[in-house]
Amino acid sequence: MKKSYLLLIVLLFVSALNTLSAQEPEKIATDSIATATDSIARPTIVDIYQPEGFNFWEERFKGNWAGIFFSFNGFDKADYSMYAEEDQGFMEPELWQSNCLSINLIQISMRLQRNRNFIGLVTGVGVDIQSYRLSTNYSLRKGPDRIEPIKLQHEQELKSKFASVYLTAPLLIEFQVPIGHYDNRIYFSTGVITSLRLDTHTKVKYSEGNQRKKIKETDDFYLRDFRFSGTVRMGYRWINLFATYDLQPLFKDNRGPELYPFSVGLAFVTF
């Protein structure tokens, strides 16, 4: 009886070994098929490095007009021949205290190249708040047919200023050259700025005794309603420099001294 049980156990053990040996190749084949299926289903990813910045087809051209700019003002080619000798130079400005604050909030840029963005046109809208600090003891008055100088008698803490506000619109062509990276570019632009005069006034501040006083007079002072200025602008990253030069005299013909305004400045903030 015991021999029969022993024989039965041996037969079961041999049968189990045969079953395992038959299943093992099938398992291996199944695993191989699954691995092959996974490799086919899984997509192949090729990482092609593209530097940030320039995109051959989609990168837009961006000009350099928008921002807040500060400049110093002066006059060129001054001609006072229509005034008496004692009044010569009555509008001579103190350069370091004559300045212009330009706030350019709207900019429109358009590239001129089909597949590049290095050359383009730039326009927009801005406001110029311009003032001249007169270095002599003079102010201005609008006479019947010309600007008349007014000799000031106040000597204590005397300040005389001539100021205007203009609405500006440029038309510039701009060239850009990448330096090391497409986002870092040296730019150079030139063109014409058209300005519409919005306001003009004179202001005199002085002290009389222990009191500080101010006299302000608003008029057109025979200034042109529209002015046209040539400009040159250049920069790299946070360095932005510019200069402007009026293409017409400040006053209308034979209405005042012949003066050609100019300004030189830099950017505080660019947008």
Coordinates of C-alpha atoms in Angstrom, one line a residue:
M1 CA 0.0 0.0 0.0
K2 CA 2.8 2.3 0.9
K3 CA 4.5 1.5 -2.3
S4 CA 1.4 2.4 -4.2
Y5 CA 1.2 5.8 -2.5
L6 CA 4.9 6.4 -3.2
L7 CA 4.5 5.5 -6.8
L8 CA 1.5 7.9 -7.1
I9 CA 3.5 10.8 -5.6
V10 CA 6.4 10.2 -8.0
L11 CA 4.0 10.1 -11.0
L12 CA 2.4 13.4 -9.9
F13 CA 5.8 15.1 -9.4
V14 CA 7.0 14.0 -12.9
S15 CA 3.7 15.3 -14.4
A16 CA 4.1 18.7 -12.7
L17 CA 7.6 19.0 -14.1
N18 CA 6.4 18.3 -17.6
T19 CA 3.7 20.9 -17.3
L20 CA 6.1 23.6 -16.1
S21 CA 8.6 22.8 -18.9
A22 CA 5.8 23.1 -21.5
Q23 CA 4.5 26.4 -20.1
E24 CA 7.9 28.2 -19.9
P25 CA 8.5 28.6 -23.6
E26 CA 5.0 29.9 -24.0
K27 CA 5.6 32.5 -21.3
I28 CA 8.8 33.6 -22.9
A29 CA 7.1 33.9 -26.3
T30 CA 4.2 35.9 -24.7
D31 CA 6.7 38.3 -23.0
S32 CA 8.6 38.8 -26.2
I33 CA 5.4 39.6 -28.1
A34 CA 4.3 42.1 -25.4
T35 CA 7.7 43.7 -25.5
A36 CA 7.7 44.0 -29.3
T37 CA 4.1 45.4 -29.1
D38 CA 5.1 48.0 -26.6
S39 CA 8.1 49.1 -28.6
I40 CA 5.8 49.6 -31.7
A41 CA 3.1 51.4 -29.8
R42 CA 5.5 53.8 -27.9
P43 CA 6.3 56.8 -30.1
T44 CA 9.9 57.7 -30.9
I45 CA 10.8 61.1 -29.6
V46 CA 13.7 63.0 -31.2
D47 CA 14.8 66.1 -29.2
I48 CA 15.9 68.7 -31.7
Y49 CA 17.3 71.8 -29.8
Q50 CA 15.9 75.1 -30.9
P51 CA 17.5 78.3 -29.4
E52 CA 15.1 80.7 -27.8
G53 CA 14.3 83.9 -29.7
F54 CA 14.4 83.9 -33.5
N55 CA 11.9 81.7 -35.3
F56 CA 12.5 81.6 -39.0
W57 CA 8.8 81.9 -39.9
E58 CA 6.9 83.3 -36.9
E59 CA 9.1 85.8 -35.0
R60 CA 7.7 89.3 -35.3
F61 CA 9.7 92.4 -35.8
K62 CA 9.7 94.7 -32.8
G63 CA 10.9 98.3 -33.0
N64 CA 12.3 100.6 -30.3
W65 CA 10.0 103.6 -30.0
A66 CA 7.8 102.9 -27.0
G67 CA 9.1 103.9 -23.6
I68 CA 10.0 107.0 -21.4
F69 CA 12.8 109.1 -22.7
F70 CA 14.6 112.2 -21.3
S71 CA 16.7 114.7 -23.3
F72 CA 18.4 118.0 -23.1
N73 CA 17.3 120.8 -25.4
G74 CA 19.1 123.6 -27.2
F75 CA 18.9 125.9 -30.3
D76 CA 21.1 125.9 -33.3
K77 CA 21.8 128.6 -36.0
A78 CA 20.5 131.3 -33.8
D79 CA 19.7 134.6 -35.7
Y80 CA 18.5 137.7 -33.7
S81 CA 19.2 140.1 -36.5
M82 CA 15.6 141.5 -36.4
Y83 CA 16.1 142.7 -32.8
A84 CA 18.0 145.5 -31.2
E85 CA 21.6 144.8 -30.1
E86 CA 20.7 144.9 -26.4
D87 CA 18.2 142.2 -26.8
Q88 CA 20.4 139.8 -28.7
G89 CA 20.3 136.3 -27.4
F90 CA 17.2 136.8 -25.2
M91 CA 16.2 133.2 -25.8
E92 CA 19.5 131.6 -25.1
P93 CA 18.8 128.5 -22.9
E94 CA 20.6 126.9 -20.1
L95 CA 21.4 123.6 -21.7
W96 CA 21.4 121.4 -18.5
Q97 CA 18.1 122.9 -17.2
S98 CA 16.3 122.8 -20.6
N99 CA 14.9 119.4 -21.2
C100 CA 12.2 117.2 -22.7
L101 CA 10.3 114.3 -21.3
S102 CA 8.9 112.0 -24.0
I103 CA 6.3 109.4 -23.1
N104 CA 5.7 107.1 -26.0
L105 CA 2.9 104.6 -25.2
I106 CA 1.8 103.3 -28.6
Q107 CA 4.0 101.5 -31.0
I108 CA 3.3 99.8 -34.3
S109 CA 6.1 97.7 -36.0
M110 CA 6.1 96.1 -39.4
R111 CA 9.0 94.1 -40.8
L112 CA 10.1 94.7 -44.4
Q113 CA 11.7 91.3 -45.0
R114 CA 9.8 88.2 -46.0
N115 CA 11.7 85.6 -44.1
R116 CA 13.7 87.7 -41.6
N117 CA 12.9 90.2 -38.9
F118 CA 16.0 92.5 -39.0
I119 CA 14.6 95.5 -41.0
G120 CA 11.3 97.2 -40.4
L121 CA 9.2 100.3 -40.2
V122 CA 8.1 101.8 -36.8
T123 CA 5.4 104.3 -36.0
G124 CA 3.3 105.1 -33.0
V125 CA 2.1 107.9 -30.8
G126 CA 3.7 109.8 -28.0
V127 CA 3.7 113.1 -26.0
D128 CA 6.6 115.5 -25.6
I129 CA 6.7 117.8 -22.6
Q130 CA 9.4 120.3 -23.6
S131 CA 10.8 123.3 -21.7
Y132 CA 13.6 125.8 -22.1
R133 CA 15.1 127.5 -19.1
L134 CA 16.2 131.0 -20.3
S135 CA 19.6 132.0 -19.1
T136 CA 19.1 135.7 -19.4
N137 CA 16.7 137.9 -17.3
Y138 CA 14.1 137.8 -20.1
S139 CA 10.7 136.3 -20.8
L140 CA 8.5 136.5 -23.9
R141 CA 5.3 138.2 -25.0
K142 CA 3.3 137.9 -28.1
G143 CA 3.4 141.3 -29.8
P144 CA 1.2 142.5 -32.7
D145 CA 3.4 141.0 -35.4
R146 CA 6.3 139.2 -33.6
I147 CA 7.6 137.8 -30.4
E148 CA 8.8 140.6 -28.0
P149 CA 11.4 140.1 -25.3
I150 CA 10.5 141.3 -21.8
K151 CA 13.3 142.5 -19.6
L152 CA 12.7 141.2 -16.1
Q153 CA 13.4 143.4 -13.1
H154 CA 13.2 140.8 -10.4
E155 CA 16.6 139.5 -9.4
Q156 CA 16.0 137.3 -6.4
E157 CA 15.7 133.6 -7.2
L158 CA 14.5 134.4 -10.7
K159 CA 13.6 131.6 -13.1
S160 CA 12.2 132.1 -16.5
K161 CA 10.9 129.2 -18.6
F162 CA 9.4 128.7 -22.1
A163 CA 7.5 125.4 -22.4
S164 CA 5.4 123.5 -24.9
V165 CA 3.5 120.2 -25.1
Y166 CA 3.4 118.2 -28.4
L167 CA 1.6 115.1 -29.6
T168 CA 4.2 113.1 -31.6
A169 CA 4.0 110.4 -34.3
P170 CA 7.2 109.0 -35.9
L171 CA 7.9 107.2 -39.2
L172 CA 11.2 105.3 -38.8
I173 CA 13.1 102.7 -40.6
E174 CA 15.0 100.4 -38.2
F175 CA 17.9 98.0 -38.7
Q176 CA 18.7 95.3 -36.1
V177 CA 21.8 93.1 -35.8
P178 CA 21.8 90.1 -33.4
I179 CA 24.7 89.9 -31.1
G180 CA 25.3 86.3 -29.8
H181 CA 21.6 85.7 -29.4
Y182 CA 18.5 86.7 -31.4
D183 CA 17.0 88.5 -28.4
N184 CA 20.1 90.7 -27.9
R185 CA 20.3 93.1 -30.8
I186 CA 22.1 96.3 -31.7
Y187 CA 19.6 98.6 -33.4
F188 CA 19.8 101.7 -35.5
S189 CA 16.8 103.7 -36.7
T190 CA 16.3 107.0 -38.5
G191 CA 13.3 108.9 -39.8
V192 CA 11.0 111.9 -39.2
I193 CA 8.8 112.7 -36.2
T194 CA 5.7 114.8 -36.9
S195 CA 4.5 116.8 -33.9
L196 CA 1.2 118.7 -33.2
R197 CA 1.5 121.5 -30.7
L198 CA -1.1 121.2 -27.9
D199 CA 0.0 123.9 -25.5
T200 CA 2.6 126.7 -25.0
H201 CA 3.2 128.9 -22.1
T202 CA 5.8 131.1 -20.3
K203 CA 6.4 130.9 -16.6
V204 CA 8.4 133.2 -14.4
K205 CA 9.2 132.4 -10.7
Y206 CA 10.8 134.9 -8.4
S207 CA 11.0 136.0 -4.8
E208 CA 9.8 139.4 -3.5
G209 CA 10.5 140.0 0.1
N210 CA 9.6 136.7 1.9
Q211 CA 7.1 135.7 -0.7
R212 CA 7.6 133.4 -3.7
K213 CA 5.6 134.5 -6.8
K214 CA 4.8 133.0 -10.2
I215 CA 3.6 134.5 -13.4
K216 CA 2.3 132.2 -16.2
E217 CA 1.0 133.2 -19.6
T218 CA -0.5 130.8 -22.2
D219 CA -0.5 131.6 -25.9
D220 CA 0.7 130.3 -29.2
F221 CA 3.6 132.8 -29.3
Y222 CA 3.7 132.4 -33.1
L223 CA 5.0 128.9 -32.9
R224 CA 4.1 126.5 -35.7
D225 CA 1.2 124.2 -35.1
F226 CA 3.1 121.3 -36.8
R227 CA 6.7 120.7 -36.6
F228 CA 8.9 118.1 -38.4
S229 CA 12.0 116.7 -36.8
G230 CA 14.7 114.4 -38.1
T231 CA 15.8 111.8 -35.6
V232 CA 18.5 109.2 -35.2
R233 CA 18.2 106.5 -32.5
M234 CA 20.4 103.6 -31.5
G235 CA 20.9 101.2 -28.7
Y236 CA 21.8 97.8 -27.3
R237 CA 19.8 96.1 -24.5
W238 CA 19.3 98.7 -21.7
I239 CA 21.4 101.4 -23.5
N240 CA 19.2 103.6 -25.8
L241 CA 20.4 106.9 -27.2
F242 CA 18.7 109.3 -29.5
A243 CA 19.0 112.8 -31.0
T244 CA 16.4 115.0 -32.9
Y245 CA 16.8 118.1 -35.0
D246 CA 13.9 120.3 -36.2
L247 CA 13.7 120.8 -39.9
Q248 CA 12.0 124.2 -39.6
P249 CA 12.7 127.2 -37.3
L250 CA 10.9 127.3 -34.0
F251 CA 8.8 130.4 -34.9
K252 CA 6.8 131.2 -38.0
D253 CA 8.7 133.2 -40.6
N254 CA 9.6 136.7 -39.5
R255 CA 7.7 136.2 -36.2
G256 CA 10.6 135.7 -34.0
P257 CA 14.3 134.9 -33.9
E258 CA 15.4 132.1 -36.2
L259 CA 16.1 129.1 -34.0
Y260 CA 16.4 125.4 -34.9
P261 CA 15.6 123.3 -31.8
F262 CA 17.6 120.1 -31.2
S263 CA 17.7 117.5 -28.4
V264 CA 20.0 114.7 -27.2
G265 CA 18.9 112.1 -24.7
L266 CA 18.5 108.6 -23.5
A267 CA 15.8 106.1 -22.4
F268 CA 14.7 105.7 -18.8
V269 CA 12.3 102.8 -19.6
T270 CA 11.5 100.9 -22.8
F271 CA 8.4 98.8 -23.4

